[in-house]
mmCIF file of C-alpha atoms in Angstrom:
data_model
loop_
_atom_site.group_PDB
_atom_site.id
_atom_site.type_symbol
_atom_site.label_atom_id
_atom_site.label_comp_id
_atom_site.label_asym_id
_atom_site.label_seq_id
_atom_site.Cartn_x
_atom_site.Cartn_y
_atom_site.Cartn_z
ATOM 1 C CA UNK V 1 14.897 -19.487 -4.736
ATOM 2 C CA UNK V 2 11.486 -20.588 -2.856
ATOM 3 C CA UNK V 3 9.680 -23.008 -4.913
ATOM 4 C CA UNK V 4 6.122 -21.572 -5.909
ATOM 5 C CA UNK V 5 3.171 -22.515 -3.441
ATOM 6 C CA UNK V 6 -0.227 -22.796 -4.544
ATOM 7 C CA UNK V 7 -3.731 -23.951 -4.225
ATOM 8 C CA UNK V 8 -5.931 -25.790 -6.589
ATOM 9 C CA UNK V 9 -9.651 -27.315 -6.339
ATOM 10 C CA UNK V 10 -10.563 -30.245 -8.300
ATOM 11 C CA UNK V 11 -13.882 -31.296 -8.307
ATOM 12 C CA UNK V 12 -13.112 -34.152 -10.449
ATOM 13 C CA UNK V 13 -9.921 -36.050 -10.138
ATOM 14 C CA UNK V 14 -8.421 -36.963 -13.380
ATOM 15 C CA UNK V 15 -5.292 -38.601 -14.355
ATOM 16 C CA UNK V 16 -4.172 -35.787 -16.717
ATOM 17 C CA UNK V 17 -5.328 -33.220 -14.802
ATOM 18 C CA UNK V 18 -2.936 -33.667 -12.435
ATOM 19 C CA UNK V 19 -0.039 -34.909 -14.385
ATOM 20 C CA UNK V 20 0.078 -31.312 -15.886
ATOM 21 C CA UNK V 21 0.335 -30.069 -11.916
ATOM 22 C CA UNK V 22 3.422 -31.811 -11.336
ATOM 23 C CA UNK V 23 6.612 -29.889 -11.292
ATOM 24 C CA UNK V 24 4.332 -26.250 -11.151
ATOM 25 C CA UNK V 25 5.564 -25.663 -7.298
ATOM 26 C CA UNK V 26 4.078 -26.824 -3.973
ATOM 27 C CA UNK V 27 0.498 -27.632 -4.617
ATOM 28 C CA UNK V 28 -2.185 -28.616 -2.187
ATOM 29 C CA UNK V 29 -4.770 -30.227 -4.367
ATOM 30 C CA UNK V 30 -8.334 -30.588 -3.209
ATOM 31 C CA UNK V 31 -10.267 -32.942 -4.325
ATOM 32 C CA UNK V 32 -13.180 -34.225 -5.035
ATOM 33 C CA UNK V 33 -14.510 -37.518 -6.958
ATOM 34 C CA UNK V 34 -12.610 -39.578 -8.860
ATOM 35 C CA UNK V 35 -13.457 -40.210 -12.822
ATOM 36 C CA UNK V 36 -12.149 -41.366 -15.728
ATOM 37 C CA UNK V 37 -9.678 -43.973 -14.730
ATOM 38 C CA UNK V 38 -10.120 -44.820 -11.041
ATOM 39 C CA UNK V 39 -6.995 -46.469 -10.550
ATOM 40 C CA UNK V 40 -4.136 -44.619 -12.695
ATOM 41 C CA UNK V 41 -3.915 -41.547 -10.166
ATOM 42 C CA UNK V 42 -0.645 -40.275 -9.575
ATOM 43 C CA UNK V 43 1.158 -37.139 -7.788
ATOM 44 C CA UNK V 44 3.784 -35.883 -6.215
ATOM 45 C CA UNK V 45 1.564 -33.141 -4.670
ATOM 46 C CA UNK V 46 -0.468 -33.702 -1.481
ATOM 47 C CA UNK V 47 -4.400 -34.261 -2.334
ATOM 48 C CA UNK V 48 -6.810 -33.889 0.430
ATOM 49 C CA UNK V 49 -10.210 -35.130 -0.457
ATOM 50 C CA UNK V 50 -13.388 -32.749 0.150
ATOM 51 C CA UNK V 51 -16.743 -33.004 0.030
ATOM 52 C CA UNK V 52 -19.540 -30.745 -0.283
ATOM 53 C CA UNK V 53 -20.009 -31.210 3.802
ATOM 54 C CA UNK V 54 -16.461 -29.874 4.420
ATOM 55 C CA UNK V 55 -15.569 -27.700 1.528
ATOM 56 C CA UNK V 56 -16.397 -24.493 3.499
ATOM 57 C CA UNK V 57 -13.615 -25.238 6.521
ATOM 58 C CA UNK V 58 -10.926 -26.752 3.806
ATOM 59 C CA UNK V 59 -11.403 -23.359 1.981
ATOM 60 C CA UNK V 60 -11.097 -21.504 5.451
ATOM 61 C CA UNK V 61 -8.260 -23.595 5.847
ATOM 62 C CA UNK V 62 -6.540 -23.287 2.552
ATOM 63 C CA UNK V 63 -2.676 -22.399 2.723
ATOM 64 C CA UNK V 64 -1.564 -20.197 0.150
ATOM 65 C CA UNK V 65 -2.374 -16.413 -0.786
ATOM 66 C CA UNK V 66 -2.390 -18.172 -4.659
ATOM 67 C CA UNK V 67 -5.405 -20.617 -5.590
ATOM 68 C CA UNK V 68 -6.903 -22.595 -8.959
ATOM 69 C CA UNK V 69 -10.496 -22.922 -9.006
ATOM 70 C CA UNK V 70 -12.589 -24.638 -11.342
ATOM 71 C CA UNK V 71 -14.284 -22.047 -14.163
ATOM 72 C CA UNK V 72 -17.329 -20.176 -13.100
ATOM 73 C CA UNK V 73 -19.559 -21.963 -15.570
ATOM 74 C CA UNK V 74 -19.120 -25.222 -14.394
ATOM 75 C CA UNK V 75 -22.091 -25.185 -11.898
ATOM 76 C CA UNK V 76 -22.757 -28.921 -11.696
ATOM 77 C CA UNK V 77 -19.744 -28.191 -9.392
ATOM 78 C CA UNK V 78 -21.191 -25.444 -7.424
ATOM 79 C CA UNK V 79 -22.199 -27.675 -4.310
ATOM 80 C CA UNK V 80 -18.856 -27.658 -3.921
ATOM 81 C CA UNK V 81 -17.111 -24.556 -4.754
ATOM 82 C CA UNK V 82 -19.169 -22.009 -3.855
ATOM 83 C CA UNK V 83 -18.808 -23.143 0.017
ATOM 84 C CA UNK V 84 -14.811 -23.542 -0.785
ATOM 85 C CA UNK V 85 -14.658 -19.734 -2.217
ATOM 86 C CA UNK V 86 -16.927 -18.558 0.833
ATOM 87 C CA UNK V 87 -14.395 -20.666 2.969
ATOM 88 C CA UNK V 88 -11.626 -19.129 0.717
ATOM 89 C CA UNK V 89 -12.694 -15.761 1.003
ATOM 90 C CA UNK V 90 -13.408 -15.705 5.066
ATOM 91 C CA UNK V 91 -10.431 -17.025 5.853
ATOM 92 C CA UNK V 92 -8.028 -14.755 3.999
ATOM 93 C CA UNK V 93 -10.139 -11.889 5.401
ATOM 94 C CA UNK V 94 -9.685 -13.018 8.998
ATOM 95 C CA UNK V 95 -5.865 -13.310 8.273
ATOM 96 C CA UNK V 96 -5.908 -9.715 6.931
ATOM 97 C CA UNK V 97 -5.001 -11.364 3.265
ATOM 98 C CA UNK V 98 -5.963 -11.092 0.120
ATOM 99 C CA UNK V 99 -6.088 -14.237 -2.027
ATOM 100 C CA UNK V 100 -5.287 -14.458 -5.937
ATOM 101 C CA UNK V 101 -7.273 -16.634 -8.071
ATOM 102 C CA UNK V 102 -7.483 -18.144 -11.192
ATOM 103 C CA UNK V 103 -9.157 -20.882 -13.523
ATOM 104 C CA UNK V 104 -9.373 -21.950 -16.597
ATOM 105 C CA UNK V 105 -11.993 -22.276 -19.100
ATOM 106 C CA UNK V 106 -13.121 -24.697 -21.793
ATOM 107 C CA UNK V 107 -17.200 -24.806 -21.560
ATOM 108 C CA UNK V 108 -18.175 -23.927 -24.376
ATOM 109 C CA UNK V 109 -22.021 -24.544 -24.135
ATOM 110 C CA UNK V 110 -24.291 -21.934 -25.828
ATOM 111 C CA UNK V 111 -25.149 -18.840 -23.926
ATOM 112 C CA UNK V 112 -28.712 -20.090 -23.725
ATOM 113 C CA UNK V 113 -28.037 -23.224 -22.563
ATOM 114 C CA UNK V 114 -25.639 -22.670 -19.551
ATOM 115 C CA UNK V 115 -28.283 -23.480 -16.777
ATOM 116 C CA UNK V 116 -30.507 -26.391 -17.582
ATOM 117 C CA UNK V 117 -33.966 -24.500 -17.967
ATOM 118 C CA UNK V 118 -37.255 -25.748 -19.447
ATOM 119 C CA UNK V 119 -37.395 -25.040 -23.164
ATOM 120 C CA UNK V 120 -40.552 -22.850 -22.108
ATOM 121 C CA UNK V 121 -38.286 -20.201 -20.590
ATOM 122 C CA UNK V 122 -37.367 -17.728 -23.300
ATOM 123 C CA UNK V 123 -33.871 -17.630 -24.615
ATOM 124 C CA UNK V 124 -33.307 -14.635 -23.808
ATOM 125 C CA UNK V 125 -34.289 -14.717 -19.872
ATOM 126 C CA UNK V 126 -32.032 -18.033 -19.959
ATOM 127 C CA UNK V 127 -28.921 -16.336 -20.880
ATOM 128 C CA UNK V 128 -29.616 -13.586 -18.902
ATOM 129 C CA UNK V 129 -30.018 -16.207 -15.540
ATOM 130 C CA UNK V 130 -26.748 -18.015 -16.548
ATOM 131 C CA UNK V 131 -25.126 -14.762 -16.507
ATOM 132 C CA UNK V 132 -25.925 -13.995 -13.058
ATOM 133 C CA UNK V 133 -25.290 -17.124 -11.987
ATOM 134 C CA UNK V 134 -22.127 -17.199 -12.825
ATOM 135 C CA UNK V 135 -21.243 -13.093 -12.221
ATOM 136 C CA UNK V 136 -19.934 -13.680 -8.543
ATOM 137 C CA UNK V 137 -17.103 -15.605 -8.928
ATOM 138 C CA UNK V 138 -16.249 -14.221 -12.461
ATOM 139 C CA UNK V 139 -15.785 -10.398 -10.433
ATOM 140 C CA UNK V 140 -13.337 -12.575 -8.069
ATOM 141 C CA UNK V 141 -10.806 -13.869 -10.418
ATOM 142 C CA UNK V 142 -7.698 -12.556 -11.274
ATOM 143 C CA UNK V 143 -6.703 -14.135 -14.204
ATOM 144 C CA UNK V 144 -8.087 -16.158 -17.169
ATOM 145 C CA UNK V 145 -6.767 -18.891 -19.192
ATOM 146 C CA UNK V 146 -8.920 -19.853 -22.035
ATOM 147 C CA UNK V 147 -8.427 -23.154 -23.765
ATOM 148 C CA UNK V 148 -10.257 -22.938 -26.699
ATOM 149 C CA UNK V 149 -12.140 -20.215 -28.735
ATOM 150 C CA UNK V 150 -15.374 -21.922 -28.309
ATOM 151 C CA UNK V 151 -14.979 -21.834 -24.762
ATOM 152 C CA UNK V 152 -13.744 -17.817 -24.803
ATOM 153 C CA UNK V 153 -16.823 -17.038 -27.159
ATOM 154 C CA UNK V 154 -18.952 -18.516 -24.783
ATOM 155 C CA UNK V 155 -17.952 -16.333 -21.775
ATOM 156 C CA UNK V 156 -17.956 -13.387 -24.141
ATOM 157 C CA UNK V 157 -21.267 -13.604 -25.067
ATOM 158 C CA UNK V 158 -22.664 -14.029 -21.907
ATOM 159 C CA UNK V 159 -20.794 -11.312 -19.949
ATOM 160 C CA UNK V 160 -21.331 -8.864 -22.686
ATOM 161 C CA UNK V 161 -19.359 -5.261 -21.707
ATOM 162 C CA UNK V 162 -18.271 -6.639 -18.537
ATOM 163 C CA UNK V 163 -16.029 -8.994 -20.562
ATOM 164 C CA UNK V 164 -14.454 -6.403 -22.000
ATOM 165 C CA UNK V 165 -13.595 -3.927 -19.256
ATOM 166 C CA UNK V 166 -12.954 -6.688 -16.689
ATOM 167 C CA UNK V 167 -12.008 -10.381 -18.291
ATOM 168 C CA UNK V 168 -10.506 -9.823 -21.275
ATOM 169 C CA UNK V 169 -7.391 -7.206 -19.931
ATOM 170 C CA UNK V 170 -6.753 -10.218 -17.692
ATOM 171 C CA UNK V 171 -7.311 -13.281 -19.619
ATOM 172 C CA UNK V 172 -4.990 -15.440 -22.453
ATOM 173 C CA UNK V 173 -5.889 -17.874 -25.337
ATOM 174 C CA UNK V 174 -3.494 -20.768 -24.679
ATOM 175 C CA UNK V 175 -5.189 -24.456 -26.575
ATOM 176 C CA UNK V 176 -4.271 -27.475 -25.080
ATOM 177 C CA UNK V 177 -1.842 -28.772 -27.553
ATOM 178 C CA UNK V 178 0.051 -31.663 -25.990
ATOM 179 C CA UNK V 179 3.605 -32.278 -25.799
ATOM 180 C CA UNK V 180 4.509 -35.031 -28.302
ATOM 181 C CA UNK V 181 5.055 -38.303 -26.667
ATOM 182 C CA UNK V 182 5.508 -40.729 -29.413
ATOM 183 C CA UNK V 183 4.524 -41.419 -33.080
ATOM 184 C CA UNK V 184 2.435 -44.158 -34.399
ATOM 185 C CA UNK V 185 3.009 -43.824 -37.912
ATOM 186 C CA UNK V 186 2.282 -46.934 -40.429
ATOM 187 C CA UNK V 187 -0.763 -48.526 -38.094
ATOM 188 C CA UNK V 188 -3.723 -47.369 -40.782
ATOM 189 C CA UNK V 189 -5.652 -50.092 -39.964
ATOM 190 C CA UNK V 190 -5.339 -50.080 -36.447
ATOM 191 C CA UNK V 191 -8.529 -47.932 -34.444
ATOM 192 C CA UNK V 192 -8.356 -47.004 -30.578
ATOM 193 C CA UNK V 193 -11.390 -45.632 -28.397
ATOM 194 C CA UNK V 194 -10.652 -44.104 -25.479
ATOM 195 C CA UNK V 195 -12.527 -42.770 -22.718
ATOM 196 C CA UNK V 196 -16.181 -42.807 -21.106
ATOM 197 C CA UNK V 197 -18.552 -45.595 -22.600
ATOM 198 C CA UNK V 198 -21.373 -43.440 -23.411
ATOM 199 C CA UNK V 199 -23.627 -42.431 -25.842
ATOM 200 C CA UNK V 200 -22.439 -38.567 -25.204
ATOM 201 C CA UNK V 201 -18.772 -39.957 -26.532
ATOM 202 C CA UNK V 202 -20.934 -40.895 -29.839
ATOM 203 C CA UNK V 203 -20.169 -44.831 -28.906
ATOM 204 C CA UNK V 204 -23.740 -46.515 -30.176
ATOM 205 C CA UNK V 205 -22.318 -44.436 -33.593
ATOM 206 C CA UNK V 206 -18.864 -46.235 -33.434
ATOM 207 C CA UNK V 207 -20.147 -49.581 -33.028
ATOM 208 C CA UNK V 208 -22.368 -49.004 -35.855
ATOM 209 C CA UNK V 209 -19.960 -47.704 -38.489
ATOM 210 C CA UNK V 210 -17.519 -50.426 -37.072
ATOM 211 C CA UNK V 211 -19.569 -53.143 -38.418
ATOM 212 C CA UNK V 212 -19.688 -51.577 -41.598
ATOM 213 C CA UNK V 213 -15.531 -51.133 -41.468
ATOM 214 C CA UNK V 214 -14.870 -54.636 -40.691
ATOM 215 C CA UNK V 215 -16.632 -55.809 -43.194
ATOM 216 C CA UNK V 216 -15.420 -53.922 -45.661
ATOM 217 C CA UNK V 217 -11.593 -54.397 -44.129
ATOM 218 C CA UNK V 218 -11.201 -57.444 -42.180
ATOM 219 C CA UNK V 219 -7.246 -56.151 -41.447
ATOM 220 C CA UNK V 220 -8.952 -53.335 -39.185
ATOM 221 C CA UNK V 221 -8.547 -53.867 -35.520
ATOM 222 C CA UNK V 222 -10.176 -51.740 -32.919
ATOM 223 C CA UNK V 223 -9.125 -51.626 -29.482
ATOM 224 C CA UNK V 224 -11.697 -49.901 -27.124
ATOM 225 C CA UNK V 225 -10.667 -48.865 -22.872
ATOM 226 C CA UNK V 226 -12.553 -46.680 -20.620
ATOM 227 C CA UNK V 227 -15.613 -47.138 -17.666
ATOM 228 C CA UNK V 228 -19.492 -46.179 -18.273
ATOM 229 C CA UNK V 229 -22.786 -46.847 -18.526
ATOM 230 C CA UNK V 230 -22.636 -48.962 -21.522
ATOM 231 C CA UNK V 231 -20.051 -51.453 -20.508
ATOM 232 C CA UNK V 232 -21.663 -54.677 -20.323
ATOM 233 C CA UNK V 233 -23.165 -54.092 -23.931
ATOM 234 C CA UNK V 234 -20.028 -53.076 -25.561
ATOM 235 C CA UNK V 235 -18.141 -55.891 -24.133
ATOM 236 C CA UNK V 236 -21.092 -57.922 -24.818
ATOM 237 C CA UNK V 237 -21.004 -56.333 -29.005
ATOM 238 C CA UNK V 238 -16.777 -57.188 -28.757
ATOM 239 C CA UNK V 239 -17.287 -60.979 -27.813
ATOM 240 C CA UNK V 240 -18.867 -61.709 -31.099
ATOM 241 C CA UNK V 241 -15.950 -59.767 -33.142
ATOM 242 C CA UNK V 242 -11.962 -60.656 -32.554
ATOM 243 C CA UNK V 243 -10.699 -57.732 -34.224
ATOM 244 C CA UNK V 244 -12.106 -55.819 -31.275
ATOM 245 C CA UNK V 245 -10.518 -55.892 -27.656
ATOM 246 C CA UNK V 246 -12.239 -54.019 -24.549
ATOM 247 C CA UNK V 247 -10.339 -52.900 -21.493
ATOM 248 C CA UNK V 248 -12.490 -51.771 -18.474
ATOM 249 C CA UNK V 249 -10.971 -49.127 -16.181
ATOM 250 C CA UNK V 250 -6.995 -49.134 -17.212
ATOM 251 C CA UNK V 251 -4.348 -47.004 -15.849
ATOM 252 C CA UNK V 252 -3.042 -44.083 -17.589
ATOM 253 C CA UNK V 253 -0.145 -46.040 -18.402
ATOM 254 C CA UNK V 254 -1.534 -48.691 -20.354
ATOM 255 C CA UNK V 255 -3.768 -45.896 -22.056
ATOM 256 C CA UNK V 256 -0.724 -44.737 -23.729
ATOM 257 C CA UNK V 257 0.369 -48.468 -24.441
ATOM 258 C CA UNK V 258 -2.642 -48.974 -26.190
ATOM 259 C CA UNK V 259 -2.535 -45.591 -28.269
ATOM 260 C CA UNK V 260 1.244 -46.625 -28.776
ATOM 261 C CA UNK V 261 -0.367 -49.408 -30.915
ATOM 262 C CA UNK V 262 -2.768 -47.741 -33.008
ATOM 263 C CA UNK V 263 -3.201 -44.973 -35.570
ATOM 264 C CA UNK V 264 -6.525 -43.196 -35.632
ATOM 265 C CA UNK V 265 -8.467 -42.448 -32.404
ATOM 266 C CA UNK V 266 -12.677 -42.006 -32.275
ATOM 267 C CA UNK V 267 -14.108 -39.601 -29.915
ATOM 268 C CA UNK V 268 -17.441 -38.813 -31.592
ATOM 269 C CA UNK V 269 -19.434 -36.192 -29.174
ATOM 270 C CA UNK V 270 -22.579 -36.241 -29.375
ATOM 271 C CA UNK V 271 -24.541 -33.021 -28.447
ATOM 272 C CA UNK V 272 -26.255 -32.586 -25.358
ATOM 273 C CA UNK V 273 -29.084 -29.635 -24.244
ATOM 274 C CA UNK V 274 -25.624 -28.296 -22.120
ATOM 275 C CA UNK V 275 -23.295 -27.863 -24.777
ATOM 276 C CA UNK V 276 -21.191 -30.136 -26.114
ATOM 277 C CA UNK V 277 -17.646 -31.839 -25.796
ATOM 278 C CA UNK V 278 -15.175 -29.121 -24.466
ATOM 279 C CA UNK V 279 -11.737 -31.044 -25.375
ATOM 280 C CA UNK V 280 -11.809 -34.387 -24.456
ATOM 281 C CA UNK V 281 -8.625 -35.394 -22.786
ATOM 282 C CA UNK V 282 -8.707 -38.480 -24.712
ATOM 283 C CA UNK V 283 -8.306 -36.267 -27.492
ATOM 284 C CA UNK V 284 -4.969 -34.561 -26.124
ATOM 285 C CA UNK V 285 -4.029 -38.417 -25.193
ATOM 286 C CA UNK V 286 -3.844 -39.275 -28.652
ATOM 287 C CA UNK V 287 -2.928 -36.162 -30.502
ATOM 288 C CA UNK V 288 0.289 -36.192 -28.041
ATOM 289 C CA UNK V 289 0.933 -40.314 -29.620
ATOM 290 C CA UNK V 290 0.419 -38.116 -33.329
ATOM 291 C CA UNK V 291 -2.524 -40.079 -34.052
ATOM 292 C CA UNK V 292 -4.985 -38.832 -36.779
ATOM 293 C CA UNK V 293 -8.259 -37.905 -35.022
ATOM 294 C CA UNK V 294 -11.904 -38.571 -35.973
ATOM 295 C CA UNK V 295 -14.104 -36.305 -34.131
ATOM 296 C CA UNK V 296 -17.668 -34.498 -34.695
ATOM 297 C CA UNK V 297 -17.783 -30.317 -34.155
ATOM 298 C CA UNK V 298 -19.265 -30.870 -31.436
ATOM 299 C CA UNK V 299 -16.027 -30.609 -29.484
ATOM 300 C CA UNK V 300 -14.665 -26.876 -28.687
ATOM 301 C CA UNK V 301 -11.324 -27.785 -30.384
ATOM 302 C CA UNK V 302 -12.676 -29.048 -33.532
ATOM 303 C CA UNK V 303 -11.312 -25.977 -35.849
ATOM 304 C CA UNK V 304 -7.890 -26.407 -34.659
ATOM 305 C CA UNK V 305 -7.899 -30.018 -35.500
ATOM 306 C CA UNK V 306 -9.342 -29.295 -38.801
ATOM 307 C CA UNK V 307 -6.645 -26.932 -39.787
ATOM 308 C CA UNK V 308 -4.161 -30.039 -38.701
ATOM 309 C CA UNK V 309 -5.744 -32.505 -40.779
ATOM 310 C CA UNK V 310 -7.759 -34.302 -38.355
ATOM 311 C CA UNK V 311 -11.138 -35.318 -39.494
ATOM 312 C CA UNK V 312 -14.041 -33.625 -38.413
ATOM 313 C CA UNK V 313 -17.732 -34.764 -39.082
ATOM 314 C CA UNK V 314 -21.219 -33.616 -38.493
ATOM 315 C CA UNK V 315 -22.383 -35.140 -35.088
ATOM 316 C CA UNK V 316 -25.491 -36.479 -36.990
ATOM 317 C CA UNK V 317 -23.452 -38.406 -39.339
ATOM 318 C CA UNK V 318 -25.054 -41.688 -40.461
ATOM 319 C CA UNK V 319 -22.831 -44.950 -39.213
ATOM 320 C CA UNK V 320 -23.191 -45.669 -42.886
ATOM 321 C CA UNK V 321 -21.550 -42.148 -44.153
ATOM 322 C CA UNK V 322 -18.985 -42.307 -41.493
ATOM 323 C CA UNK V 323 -17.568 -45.675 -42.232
ATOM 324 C CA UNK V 324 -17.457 -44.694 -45.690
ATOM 325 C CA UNK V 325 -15.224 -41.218 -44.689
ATOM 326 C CA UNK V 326 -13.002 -43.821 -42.349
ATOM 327 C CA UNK V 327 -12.271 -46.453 -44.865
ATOM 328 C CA UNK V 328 -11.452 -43.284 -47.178
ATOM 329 C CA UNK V 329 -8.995 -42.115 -45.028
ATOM 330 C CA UNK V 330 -7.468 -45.659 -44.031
ATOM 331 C CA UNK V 331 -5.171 -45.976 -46.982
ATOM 332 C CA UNK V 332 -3.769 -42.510 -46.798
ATOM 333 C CA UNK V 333 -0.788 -41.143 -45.701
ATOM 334 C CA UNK V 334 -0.801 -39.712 -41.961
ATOM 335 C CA UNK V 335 1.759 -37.535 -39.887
ATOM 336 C CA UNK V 336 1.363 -34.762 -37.398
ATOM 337 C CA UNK V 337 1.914 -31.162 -38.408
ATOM 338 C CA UNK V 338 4.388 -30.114 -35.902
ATOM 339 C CA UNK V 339 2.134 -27.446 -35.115
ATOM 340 C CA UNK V 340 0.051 -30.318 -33.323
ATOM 341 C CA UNK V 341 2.651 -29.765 -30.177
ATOM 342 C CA UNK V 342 4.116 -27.271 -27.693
ATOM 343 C CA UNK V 343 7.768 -28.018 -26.254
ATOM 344 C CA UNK V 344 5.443 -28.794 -23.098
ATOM 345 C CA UNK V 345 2.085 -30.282 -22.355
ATOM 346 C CA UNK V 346 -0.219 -27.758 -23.058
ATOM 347 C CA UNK V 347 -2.354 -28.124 -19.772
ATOM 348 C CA UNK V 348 0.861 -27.972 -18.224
ATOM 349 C CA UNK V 349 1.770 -24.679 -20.008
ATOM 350 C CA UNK V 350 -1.861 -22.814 -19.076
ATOM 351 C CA UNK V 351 -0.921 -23.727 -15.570
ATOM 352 C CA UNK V 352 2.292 -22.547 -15.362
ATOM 353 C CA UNK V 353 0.793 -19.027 -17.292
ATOM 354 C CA UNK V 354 -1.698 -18.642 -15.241
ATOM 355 C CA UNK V 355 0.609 -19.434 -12.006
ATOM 356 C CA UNK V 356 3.067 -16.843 -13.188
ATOM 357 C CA UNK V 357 0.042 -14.354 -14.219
ATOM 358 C CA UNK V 358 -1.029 -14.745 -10.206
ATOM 359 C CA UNK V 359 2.146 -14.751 -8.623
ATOM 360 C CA UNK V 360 3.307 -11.093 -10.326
#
């Protein structure tokens, strides 16, 4: 049987991202700049890098009839994709072909908020705009994956009737539930961060309710890895405290060493004019390790992991409110509801959906 052939854009390469491509067939990946953590990337599939300069003659040069693009609403990728689609499209055409395509969708800013207008701008005329922004490539796609309901909601409200006569017939649900990797039962005390050091990750909140944890229990250790813009100032905060170690850019391996060692993880999103978190794969990191989460609404999955147990709190929290709902919780009993996991890695399983939705 021939092995499934596809291509896939990726504007941004991250280590989990393309972890869930392995084993989904032939992929070319395209690529664009790397994030997260710079040196844990790792493949079997070819990746050719692309820029905004070349995107147009890598589209027009793109190999299969089946390709993965990034979701419509992500336009701080547009510079990108929009000359990899017109490449996409002109190519198939001048090889009398027509291509399949395919994404899948967390963003799950509000309607109004999709394209960074002045506040002057009413509303209204703002969702409106976003919607035609984004109308082109959403008539182009053959099939939807959704990963969250935020994320859905989002695209429904925006597209209006159009969602309903042309998405939604052609569209699943699937969330990102991870495939479980380990369990880290019995570590209570023990807190991991990571991911991006930022104050959109809600870290200025985490090193604020910290102080108040250790205080209160000197047995709790935090262990914080990622990259950012406030690097120098958290490991600056950690020198003073020894129950705190900071990594700077590790590899997706030792990510899952250090979650191996912990029980809780923070991710606490902050909101931004843009919308807020839309998973966090730091999230699905440490959900598949069956650690109890502590993360705001902000993020689109936040009513799934509220039905699990996880612990969900108001993005405007005070540092003082939220170390008094961690040390709460630090005492008590933790283990993942089994419906925390899918017999695969969920990113892995919208993939192979939407691969088998395209190649029908």
């Amino acid at each position: 049987m021939q092995e499934k052939q596809f291509d896939i854009l990726l504007p941004e390469l991250r280590p989990y991202f393309l972890e869930a491509l392995d084993g989904q067939g032939v992929a070319t990946i395209y690529g664009g700049k790397l994030t997260y953590a710079e040196g844990g990337l790792n493949t079997d599939n070819e990746i050719v890098r692309v820029s905004p300069r070349n995107a147009f003659i890598h589209g027009v040069r793109t190999r299969s009839n089946v390709i993965v693009l990034p979701e419509p609403l992500w336009f701080r990728q547009y510079p990108l994709t929009v000359p990899f689609i017109a490449g996409v499209l002109l190519g198939h055409l001048a090889r009398l072909q027509k291509p399949k395509l395919g994404t899948i969708c967390i963003d799950n800013a509000p309607a109004s908020e999709v394209l960074k207008l002045p506040s002057l701008v009413p509303a209204k005329l703002r969702k409106v705009l976003g919607a035609i922004v984004m109308l082109p490539q959403s008539l182009l796609l053959s099939y939807w994956i959704f990963g969250t309901d935020a994320a859905r909601n989002t695209y429904k409200t925006l597209l209006g009737p159009i969602f309903d006569r042309r998405v939604a017939p052609k569209s699943q649900l699937i969330l990102p539930k991870p495939q479980q990797r380990g369990v880290t039962e019995g570590k209570p005390t023990q807190f991991a961060f990571i991911g991006r050091l930022n104050e959109h990750k809600g870290v200025p909140l985490m090193l604020e309710a910290w102080d108040r944890i250790a205080e209160a229990r000197p047995d709790a250790t935090l262990h914080i890895a990622g990259i950012g813009e406030m690097e120098d100032e958290v490991v600056a905060w950690a020198r003073l405290r020894p129950e705190v170690k900071v990594e700077i850019d590790v590899s997706r391996e030792r990510v899952f060493e250090i979650l191996s060692q912990c029980g809780t993880h923070f991710q606490l999103s902050m909101p931004r004019k843009r919308g807020g978190e839309q998973v966090g794969s730091a999230n699905i990191e440490a959900l598949s390790m069956g650690l109890r989460l502590v993360v705001t609404s902000e993020t689109g999955i936040s009513e799934w992991l509220k039905t699990l147990g996880h612990v969900v709190v108001d993005p405007a929290i005070s540092s003082e409110n939220l170390a008094k709902v961690i040390l709460d919780i630090m005492d008590k009993p933790w283990s993942p509801p089994a419906n925390s996991f899918f017999t695969e890695d969920g990113l892995a399983y919208q993939h192979r959906v939407l691969l088998q939705q395209l190649m029908s």
